XYZ file of C-alpha atoms in Angstrom:
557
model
C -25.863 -10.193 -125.434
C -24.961 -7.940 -128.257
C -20.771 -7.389 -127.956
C -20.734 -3.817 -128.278
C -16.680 -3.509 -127.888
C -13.979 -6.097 -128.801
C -11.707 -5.462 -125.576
C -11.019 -2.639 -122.657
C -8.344 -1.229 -124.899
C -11.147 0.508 -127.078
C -13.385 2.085 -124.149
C -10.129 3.287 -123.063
C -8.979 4.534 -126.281
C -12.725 6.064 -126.499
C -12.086 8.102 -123.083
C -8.939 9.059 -124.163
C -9.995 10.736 -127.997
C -12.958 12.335 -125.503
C -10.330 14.090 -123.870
C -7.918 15.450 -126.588
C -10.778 18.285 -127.524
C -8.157 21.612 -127.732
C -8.301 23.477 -123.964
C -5.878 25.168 -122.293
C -4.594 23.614 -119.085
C -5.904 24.526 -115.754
C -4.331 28.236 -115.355
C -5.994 31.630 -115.342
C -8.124 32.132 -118.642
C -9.867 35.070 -119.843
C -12.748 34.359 -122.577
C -13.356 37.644 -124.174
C -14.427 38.817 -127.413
C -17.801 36.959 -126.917
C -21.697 38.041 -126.803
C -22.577 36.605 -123.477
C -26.352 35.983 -122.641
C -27.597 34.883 -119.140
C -30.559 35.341 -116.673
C -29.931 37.055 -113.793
C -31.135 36.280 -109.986
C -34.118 39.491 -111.113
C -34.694 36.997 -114.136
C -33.793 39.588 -116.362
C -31.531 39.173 -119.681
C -27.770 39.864 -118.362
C -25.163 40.109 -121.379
C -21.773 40.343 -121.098
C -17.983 40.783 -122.980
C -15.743 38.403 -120.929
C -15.434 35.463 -118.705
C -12.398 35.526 -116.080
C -11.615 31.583 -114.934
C -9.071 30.714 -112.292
C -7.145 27.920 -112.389
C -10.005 25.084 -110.535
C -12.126 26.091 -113.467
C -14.325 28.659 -111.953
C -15.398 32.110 -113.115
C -13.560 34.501 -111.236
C -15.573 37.340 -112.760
C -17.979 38.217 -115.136
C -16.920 41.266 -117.641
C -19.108 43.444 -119.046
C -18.497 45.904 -122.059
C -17.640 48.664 -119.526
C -15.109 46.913 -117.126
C -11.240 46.819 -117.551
C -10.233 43.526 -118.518
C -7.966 41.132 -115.767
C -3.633 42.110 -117.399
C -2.268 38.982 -115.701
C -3.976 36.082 -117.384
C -1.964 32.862 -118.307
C -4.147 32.091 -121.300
C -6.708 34.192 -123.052
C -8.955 32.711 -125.576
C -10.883 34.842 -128.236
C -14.139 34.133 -128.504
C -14.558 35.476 -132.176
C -17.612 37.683 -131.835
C -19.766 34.678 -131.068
C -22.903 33.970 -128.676
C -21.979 32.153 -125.444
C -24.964 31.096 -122.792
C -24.731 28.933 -119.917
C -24.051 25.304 -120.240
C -27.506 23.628 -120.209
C -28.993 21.266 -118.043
C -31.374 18.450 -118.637
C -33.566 17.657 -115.527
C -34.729 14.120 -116.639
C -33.387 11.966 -119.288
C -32.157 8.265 -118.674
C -27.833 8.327 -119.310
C -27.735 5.011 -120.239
C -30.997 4.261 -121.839
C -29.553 6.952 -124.314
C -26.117 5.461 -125.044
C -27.407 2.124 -125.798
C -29.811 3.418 -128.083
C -27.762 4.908 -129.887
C -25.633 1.692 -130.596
C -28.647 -1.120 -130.998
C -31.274 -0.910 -133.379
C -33.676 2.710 -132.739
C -36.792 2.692 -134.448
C -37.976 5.909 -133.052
C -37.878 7.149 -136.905
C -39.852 4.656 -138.840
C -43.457 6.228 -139.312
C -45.378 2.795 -140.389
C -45.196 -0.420 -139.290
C -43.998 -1.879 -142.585
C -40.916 1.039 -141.754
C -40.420 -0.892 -138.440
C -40.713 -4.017 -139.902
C -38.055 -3.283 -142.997
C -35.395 -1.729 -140.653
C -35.729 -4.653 -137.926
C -35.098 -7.123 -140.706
C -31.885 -4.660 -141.984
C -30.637 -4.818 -138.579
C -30.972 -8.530 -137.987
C -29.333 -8.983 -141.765
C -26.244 -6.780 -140.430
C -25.748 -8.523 -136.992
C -25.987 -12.160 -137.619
C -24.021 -12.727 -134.447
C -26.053 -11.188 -132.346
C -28.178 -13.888 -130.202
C -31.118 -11.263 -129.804
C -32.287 -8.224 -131.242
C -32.963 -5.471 -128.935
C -33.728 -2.247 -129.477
C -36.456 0.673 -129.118
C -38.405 3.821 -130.328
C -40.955 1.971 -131.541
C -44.848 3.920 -131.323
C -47.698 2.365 -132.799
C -49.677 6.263 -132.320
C -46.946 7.350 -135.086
C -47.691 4.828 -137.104
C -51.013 5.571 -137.509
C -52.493 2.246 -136.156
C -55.184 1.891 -133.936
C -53.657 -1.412 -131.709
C -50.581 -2.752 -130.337
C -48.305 -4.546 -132.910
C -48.022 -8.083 -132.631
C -45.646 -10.999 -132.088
C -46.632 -12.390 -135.213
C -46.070 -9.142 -137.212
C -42.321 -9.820 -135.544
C -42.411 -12.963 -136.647
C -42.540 -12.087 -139.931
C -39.374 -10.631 -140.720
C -37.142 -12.256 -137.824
C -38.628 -15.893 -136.330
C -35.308 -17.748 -135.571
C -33.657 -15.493 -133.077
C -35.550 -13.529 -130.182
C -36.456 -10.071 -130.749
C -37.243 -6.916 -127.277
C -37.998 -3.907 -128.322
C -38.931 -0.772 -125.604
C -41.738 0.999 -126.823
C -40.512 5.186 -127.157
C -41.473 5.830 -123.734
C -40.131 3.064 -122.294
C -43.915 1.671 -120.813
C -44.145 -1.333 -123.002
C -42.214 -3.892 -124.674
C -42.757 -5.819 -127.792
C -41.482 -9.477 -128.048
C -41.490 -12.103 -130.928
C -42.375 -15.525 -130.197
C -39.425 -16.834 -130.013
C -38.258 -14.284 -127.378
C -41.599 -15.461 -125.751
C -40.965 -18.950 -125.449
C -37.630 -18.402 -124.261
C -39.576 -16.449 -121.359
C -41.876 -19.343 -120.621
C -44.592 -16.446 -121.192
C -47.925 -18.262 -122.722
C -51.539 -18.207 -122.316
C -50.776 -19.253 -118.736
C -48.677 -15.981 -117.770
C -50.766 -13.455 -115.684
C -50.181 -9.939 -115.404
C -48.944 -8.634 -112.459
C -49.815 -5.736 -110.126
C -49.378 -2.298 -112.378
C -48.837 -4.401 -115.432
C -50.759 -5.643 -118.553
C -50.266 -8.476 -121.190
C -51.932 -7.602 -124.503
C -54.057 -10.781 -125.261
C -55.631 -11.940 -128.439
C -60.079 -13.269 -128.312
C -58.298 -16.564 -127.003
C -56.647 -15.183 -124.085
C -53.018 -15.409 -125.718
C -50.365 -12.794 -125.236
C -49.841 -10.893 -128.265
C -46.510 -10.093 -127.920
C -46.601 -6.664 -126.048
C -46.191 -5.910 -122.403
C -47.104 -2.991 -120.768
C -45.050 -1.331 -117.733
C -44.403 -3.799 -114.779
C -45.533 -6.931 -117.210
C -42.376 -5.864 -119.283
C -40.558 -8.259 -116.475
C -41.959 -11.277 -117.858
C -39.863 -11.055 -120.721
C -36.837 -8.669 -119.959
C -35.702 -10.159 -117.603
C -34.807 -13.260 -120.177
C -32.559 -10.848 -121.771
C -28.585 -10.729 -121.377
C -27.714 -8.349 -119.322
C -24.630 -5.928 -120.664
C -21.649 -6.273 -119.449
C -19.625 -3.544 -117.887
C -17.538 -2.886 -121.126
C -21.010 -2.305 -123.155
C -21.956 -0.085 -120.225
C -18.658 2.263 -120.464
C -19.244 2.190 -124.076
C -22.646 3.226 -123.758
C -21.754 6.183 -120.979
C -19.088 7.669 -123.914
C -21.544 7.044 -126.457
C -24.138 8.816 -124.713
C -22.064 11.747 -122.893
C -20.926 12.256 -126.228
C -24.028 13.015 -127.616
C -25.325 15.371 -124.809
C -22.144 17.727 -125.188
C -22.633 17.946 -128.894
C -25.755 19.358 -127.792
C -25.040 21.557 -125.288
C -25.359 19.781 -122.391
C -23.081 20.262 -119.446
C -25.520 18.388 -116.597
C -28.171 16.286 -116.483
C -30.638 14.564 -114.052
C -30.419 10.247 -114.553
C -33.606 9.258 -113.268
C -33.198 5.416 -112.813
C -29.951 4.959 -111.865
C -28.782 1.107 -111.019
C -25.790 -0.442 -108.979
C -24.833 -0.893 -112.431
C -24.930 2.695 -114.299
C -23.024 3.879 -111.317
C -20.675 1.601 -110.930
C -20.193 3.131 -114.688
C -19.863 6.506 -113.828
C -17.401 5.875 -110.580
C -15.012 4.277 -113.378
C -15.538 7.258 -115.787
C -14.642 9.734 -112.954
C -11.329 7.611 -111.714
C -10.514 7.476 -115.447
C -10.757 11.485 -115.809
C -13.115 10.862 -118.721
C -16.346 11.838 -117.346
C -17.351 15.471 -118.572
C -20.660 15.827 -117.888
C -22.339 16.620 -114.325
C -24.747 13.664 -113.466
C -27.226 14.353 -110.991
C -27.938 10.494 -109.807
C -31.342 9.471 -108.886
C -31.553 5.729 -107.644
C -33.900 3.391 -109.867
C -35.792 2.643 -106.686
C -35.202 2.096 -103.138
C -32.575 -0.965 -103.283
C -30.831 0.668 -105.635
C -30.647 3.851 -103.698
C -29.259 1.280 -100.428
C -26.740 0.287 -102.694
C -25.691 3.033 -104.032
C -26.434 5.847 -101.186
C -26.285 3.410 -97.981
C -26.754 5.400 -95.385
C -28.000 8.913 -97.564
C -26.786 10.760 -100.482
C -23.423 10.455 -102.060
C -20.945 13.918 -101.790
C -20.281 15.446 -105.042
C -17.626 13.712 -106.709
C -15.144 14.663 -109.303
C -15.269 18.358 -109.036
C -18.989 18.144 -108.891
C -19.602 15.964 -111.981
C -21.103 12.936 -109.735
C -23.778 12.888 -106.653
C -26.002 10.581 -106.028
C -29.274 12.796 -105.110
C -32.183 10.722 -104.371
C -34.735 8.030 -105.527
C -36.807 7.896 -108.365
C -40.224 6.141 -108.124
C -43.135 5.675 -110.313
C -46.770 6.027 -109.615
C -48.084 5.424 -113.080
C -47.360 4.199 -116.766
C -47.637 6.567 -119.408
C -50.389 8.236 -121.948
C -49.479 6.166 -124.887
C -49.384 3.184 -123.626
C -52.951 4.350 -121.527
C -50.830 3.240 -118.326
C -51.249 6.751 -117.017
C -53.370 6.498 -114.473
C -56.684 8.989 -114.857
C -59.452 10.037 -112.507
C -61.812 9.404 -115.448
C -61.477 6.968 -118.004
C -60.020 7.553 -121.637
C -61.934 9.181 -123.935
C -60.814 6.759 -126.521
C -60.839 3.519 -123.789
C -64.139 3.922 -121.815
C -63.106 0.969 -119.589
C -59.813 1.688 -118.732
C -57.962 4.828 -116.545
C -55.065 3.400 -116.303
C -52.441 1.629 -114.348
C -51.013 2.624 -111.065
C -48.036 0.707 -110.434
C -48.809 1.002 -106.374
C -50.873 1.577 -103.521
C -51.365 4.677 -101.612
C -49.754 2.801 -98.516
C -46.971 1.257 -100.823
C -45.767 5.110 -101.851
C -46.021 6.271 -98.972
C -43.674 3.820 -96.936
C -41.016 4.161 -100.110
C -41.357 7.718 -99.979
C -40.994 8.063 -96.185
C -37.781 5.279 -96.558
C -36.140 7.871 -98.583
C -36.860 10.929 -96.835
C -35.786 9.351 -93.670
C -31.771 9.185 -94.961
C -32.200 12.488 -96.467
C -33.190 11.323 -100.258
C -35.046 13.387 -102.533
C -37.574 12.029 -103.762
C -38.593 12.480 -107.217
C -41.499 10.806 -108.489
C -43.064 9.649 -111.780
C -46.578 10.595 -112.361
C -48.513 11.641 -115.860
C -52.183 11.115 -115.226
C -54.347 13.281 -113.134
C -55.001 10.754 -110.886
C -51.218 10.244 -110.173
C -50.219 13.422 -109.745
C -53.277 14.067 -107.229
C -52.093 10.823 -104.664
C -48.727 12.212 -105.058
C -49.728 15.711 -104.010
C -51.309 14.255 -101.002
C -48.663 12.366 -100.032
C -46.202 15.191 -100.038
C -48.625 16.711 -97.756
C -48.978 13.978 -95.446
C -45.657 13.430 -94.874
C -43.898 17.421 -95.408
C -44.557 17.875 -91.388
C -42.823 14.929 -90.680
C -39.766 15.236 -93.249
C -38.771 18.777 -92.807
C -36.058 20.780 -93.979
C -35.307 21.519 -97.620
C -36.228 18.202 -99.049
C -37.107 19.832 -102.953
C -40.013 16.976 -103.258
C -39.915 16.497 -107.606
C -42.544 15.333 -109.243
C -41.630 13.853 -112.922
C -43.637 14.883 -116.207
C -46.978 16.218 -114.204
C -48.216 16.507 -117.357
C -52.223 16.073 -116.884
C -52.781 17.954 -113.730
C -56.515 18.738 -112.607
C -56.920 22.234 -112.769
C -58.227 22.066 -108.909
C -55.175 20.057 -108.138
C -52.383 22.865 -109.589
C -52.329 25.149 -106.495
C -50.858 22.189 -104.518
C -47.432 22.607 -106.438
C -46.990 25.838 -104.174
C -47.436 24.252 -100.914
C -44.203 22.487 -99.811
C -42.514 24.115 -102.720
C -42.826 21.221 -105.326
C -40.533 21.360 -108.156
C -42.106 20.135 -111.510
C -40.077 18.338 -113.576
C -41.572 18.377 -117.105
C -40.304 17.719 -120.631
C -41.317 20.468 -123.039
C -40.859 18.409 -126.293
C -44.012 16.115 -124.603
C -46.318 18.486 -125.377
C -45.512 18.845 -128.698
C -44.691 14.967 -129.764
C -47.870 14.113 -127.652
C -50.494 17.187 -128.486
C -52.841 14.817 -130.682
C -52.606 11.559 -128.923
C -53.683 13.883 -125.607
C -56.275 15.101 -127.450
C -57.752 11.615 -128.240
C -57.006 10.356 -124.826
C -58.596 12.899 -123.128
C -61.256 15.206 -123.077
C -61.461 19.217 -123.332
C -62.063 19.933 -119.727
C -58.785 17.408 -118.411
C -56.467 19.151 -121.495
C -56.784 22.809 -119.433
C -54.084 20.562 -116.866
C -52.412 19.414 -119.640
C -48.753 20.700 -119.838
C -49.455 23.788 -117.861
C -46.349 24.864 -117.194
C -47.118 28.840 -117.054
C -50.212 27.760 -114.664
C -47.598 25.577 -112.419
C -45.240 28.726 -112.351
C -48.272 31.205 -111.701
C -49.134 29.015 -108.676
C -45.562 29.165 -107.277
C -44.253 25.789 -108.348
C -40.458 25.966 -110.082
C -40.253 24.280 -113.303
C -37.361 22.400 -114.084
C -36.955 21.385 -118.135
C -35.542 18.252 -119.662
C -36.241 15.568 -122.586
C -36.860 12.501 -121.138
C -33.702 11.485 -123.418
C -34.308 8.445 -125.223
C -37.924 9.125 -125.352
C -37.007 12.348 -126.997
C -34.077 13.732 -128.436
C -31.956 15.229 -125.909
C -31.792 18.365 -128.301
C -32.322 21.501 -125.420
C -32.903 23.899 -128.034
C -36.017 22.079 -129.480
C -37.250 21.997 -125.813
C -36.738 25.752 -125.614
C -38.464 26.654 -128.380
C -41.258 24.308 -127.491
C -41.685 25.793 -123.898
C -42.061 29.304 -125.263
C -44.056 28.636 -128.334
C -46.406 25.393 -127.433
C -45.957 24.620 -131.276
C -43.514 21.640 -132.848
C -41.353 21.839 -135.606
C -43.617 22.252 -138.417
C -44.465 25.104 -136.576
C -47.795 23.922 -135.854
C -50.438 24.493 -134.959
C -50.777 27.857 -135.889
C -50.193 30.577 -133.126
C -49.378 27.344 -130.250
C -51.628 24.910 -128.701
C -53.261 26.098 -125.722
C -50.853 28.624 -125.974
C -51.307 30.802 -122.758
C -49.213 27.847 -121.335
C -46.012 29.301 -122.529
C -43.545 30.647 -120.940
C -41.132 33.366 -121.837
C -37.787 33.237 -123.339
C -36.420 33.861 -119.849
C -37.983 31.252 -117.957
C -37.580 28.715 -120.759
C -34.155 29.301 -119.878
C -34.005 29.335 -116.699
C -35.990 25.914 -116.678
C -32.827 24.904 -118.547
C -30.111 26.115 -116.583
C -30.350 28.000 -113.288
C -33.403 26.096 -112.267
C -32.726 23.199 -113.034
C -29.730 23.258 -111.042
C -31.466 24.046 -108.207
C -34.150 21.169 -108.864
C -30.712 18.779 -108.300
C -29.145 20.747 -105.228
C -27.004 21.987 -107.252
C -27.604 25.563 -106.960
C -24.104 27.576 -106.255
C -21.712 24.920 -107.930
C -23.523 25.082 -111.494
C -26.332 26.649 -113.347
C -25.535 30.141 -113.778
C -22.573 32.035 -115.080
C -21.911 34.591 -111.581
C -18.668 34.369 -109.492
C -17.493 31.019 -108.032
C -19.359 28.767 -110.065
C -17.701 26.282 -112.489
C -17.108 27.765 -115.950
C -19.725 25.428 -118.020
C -20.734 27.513 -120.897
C -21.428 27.106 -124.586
C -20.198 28.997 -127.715
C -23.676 29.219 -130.166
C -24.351 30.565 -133.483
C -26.912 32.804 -132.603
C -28.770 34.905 -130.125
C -31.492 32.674 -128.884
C -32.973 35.324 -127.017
C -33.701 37.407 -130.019
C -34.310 34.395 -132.531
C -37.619 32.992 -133.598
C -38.731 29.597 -132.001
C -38.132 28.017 -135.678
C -34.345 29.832 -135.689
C -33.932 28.391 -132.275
C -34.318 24.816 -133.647
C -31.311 25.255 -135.710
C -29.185 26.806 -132.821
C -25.858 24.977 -133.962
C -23.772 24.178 -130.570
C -19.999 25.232 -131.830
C -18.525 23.998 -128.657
C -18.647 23.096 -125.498
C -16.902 24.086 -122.287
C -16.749 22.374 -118.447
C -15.506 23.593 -115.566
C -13.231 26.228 -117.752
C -12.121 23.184 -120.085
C -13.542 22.791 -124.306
C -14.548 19.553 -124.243
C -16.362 19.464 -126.966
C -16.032 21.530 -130.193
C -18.224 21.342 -133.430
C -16.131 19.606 -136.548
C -13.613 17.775 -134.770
């Protein structure tokens, strides 16, 4: 395994410089001096002058222009004139996935494979003492080429050392040879249930693995150890509040990762608010035992639910479709499990009180998971917040289901617009009116919490929100938004990112909103985002960052 840090003393030392950001103590503060912008319960635009916070880091009151400010006040900070919103949350991104990307080799950049190729062989040249090279990012749909890459194309530029590397969306892996042989993986290897090995004429793996075939080589990989997993947690918190975000929804979460985040929170160096969802049902035993975990740490820590998958994923053509691909007439997919096998996970979740939040991206997916909700909603009562992740190719007939037991959709704006063409070869006009229909899901009465699907996407929240109410990507195309009566307004693209999305994580009341007895988790911005256009909204430039009535984060230092 790669050693990511010489010795505890750094990951320590790491924790420590996380928490020497300028704040005041706990005591009475008054914010003031600020243009504050926030949605309201009506989910109208609320602004306001002034934040009161006691001293456990909750607003005490919210000040507008026209109220008399609070005389006895232990601290007052001036907020300069600037814009301050709620601290945003991310309803689905992967904590650690994102930390170690950022500190082993991320391809998600390189636009050819001859780009891939060049900065694997960099990377390999710069860590000769690293037994394998892992990484991720790569996407052979960027790249313009019309297969998988190979094993041999690996082989090329690194043949004496083993190479892994995720695909962006985390569906498929991409192995040399010599990572295969250290695998035992040859023309002998089958693929397994909801899994696919990429073969040549001959019948011999290729070198790329798709969803549960992945196994067949990852699990020949070292495993980090705990010290590259605190180092990957600071890394990656790190990298959220420089963008803004205060909470965020781990879907996946092993023994491991938590173990992670329990030693953050004794350490007093975990700022963000992780919403834990278990990376399957033993982990969720582990972790939960006998149902979900309290809220931890001043409400930075719970461990919520489960997260399962139904299906791979549209690039990878592991979603799993009603009709075949348009551009693979033999194939709709892979579902990763039976109707019965969901079912008896889901109903060993529910039973302790789990949430359940499940992954499904084809149209076939999201229709078995729509009917199992509804088989088993009568039995499982209560306010169980049933999440399903992505949704993003619905059946139009299937949309009005969302409504029914109060189904929270979990979708990643920034999906539409990485994946608008690749959707458009995959699938055919009548499936894309399902596609990322996020103002259809909230017309139908389903709540619609936002997120990034961090690594897959940059965690950036402001690129989602401009996304969500524009349907357009940075180049600002195309023209006018695709299928653009999908947007949503400035005001729910919000909301999807704060108040909602707090709620999606029964968190509703602690965090989320900036009202009376919630925890002070705001951001100072450089502009009004409300007012801005969905191009100015991309630059939004986070200038600091504040938790439960504490900066931890501030732009420049």
């Amino acid at each position: 395994m790669i050693r990511l840090i010489p010795s505890r003393k750094t990951i320590t030392g790491l924790a420590m410089a996380a928490l020497t950001v300028s704040a005041p103590a706990h005591a009475d503060t008054l914010v003031d001096n600020i243009q504050g912008i926030t949605v309201g319960e009506d989910g109208k635009v609320e602004r306001f002058t002034a934040l009161w916070i006691d001293d456990d880091g909750r607003i005490k009151q919210v000040l507008k222009r026209q109220d008399e400010l609070p005389r006895d006040i232990d601290f007052r900070f001036d907020g300069k004139g600037r814009y301050v919103i709620p601290g945003l949350i991310d309803s689905h991104l992967h904590v650690m996935g994102l930390g170690f990307g950022a500190l082993t080799l991320d391809l998600s950049e390189t636009s050819s494979l001859q780009e891939a190729q060049a900065a694997i062989a960099q990377y390999a040249a710069e860590n000769p003492a690293n037994r394998w090279i892992i990484g991720r990012g790569w996407n052979q749909e960027k790249w313009g080429l019309d297969r998988f890459p190979t094993a041999a194309e690996l082989d090329a530029v690194v043949g004496d050392k083993p190479v892994w590397l995720e695909r962006v969306d985390g569906h498929a892996g991409w192995a040399n040879s010599k990572a295969m042989q250290l695998a035992g993986v040859d023309k002998t290897a089958k693929s397994p249930a909801g899994g696919k090995v990429i073969r040549d004429s001959a019948g011999n793996p290729t070198g790329v693995f798709v969803d549960n075939a992945s196994a067949l080589v990852q699990e020949s990989v070292p495993k980090p150890r705990p010290e590259d997993r605190d180092l990957a947690l600071s890394k990656a918190q790190n990298i959220l509040l420089s963008f803004g975000i205060t909470a965020a929804a781990d879907m996946g979460t092993s023994i491991e990762d938590w173990q992670s985040f329990r030693r953050a929170g004794d350490g007093g160096w975990l700022n963000i608010r992780i919403m834990s969802y278990a990376a399957g049902t033993e982990a969720m035993e582990l972790i939960g035992g006998p149902g979900p975990s309290p809220w931890l740490y001043q409400d930075k820590l719970r461990l919520n639910g489960v997260k399962l998958y139904l299906d791979g994923a549209l690039g990878s053509r592991g979603a799993w479709l009603k009709q075949p691909y348009q551009d693979d007439p033999a194939n709709t997919g892979l579902p990763l499990q039976t109707g019965a096998q969901l079912r008896n996970l889901m109903s060993r979740a529910a039973l302790d009180e789990f949430q359940l939040a499940i992954h499904a991206i084809g149209d076939a997916a999201n229709s078995e998971v729509l009917q199992a909700i509804d088989e088993l909603a009568d039995t499982y009562e209560g306010d169980r917040r049933w999440r399903i992740e992505h949704a993003q190719i619905v059946d139009p007939a299937d949309i009005a289901a969302f409504s029914k037991h109060g189904i929270i959709a979990s979708m990643q704006p920034v999906h539409q617009t990485s994946d608008r063409e690749m959707a458009e070869a995959r699938l055919d006009p009548a499936r894309l009116e399902g596609a990322y229909a996020w103002r259809s899901l909230l017309g139908a009465g389903s709540r619609l919490a936002f997120g990034s699907d961090a690594p897959v996407e940059s965690p950036d929240p402001f690129a989602g929100l401009a996304a969500a109410m524009s349907r357009t990507g940075p180049d600002g195309q195309p023209f006018g938004g695709w299928r653009v009566k999908e947007a949503v307004s400035r005001e729910q693209a919000l909301a999807g990112f704060t108040s909602d999305g707090a709620f999606a994580g029964f968190a509703d009341g602690r965090f989320g909103k900036l009202v009376a007895g919630q925890h002070a988790d705001f951001l100072f911005i450089d502009r009004d985002i409300l007012l801005s256009s969905p191009a100015d909204i991309r630059q939004t430039k986070v200038l600091a960052t504040w938790v439960g009535g504490r900066e931890v984060f501030a732009a420049g230092q």
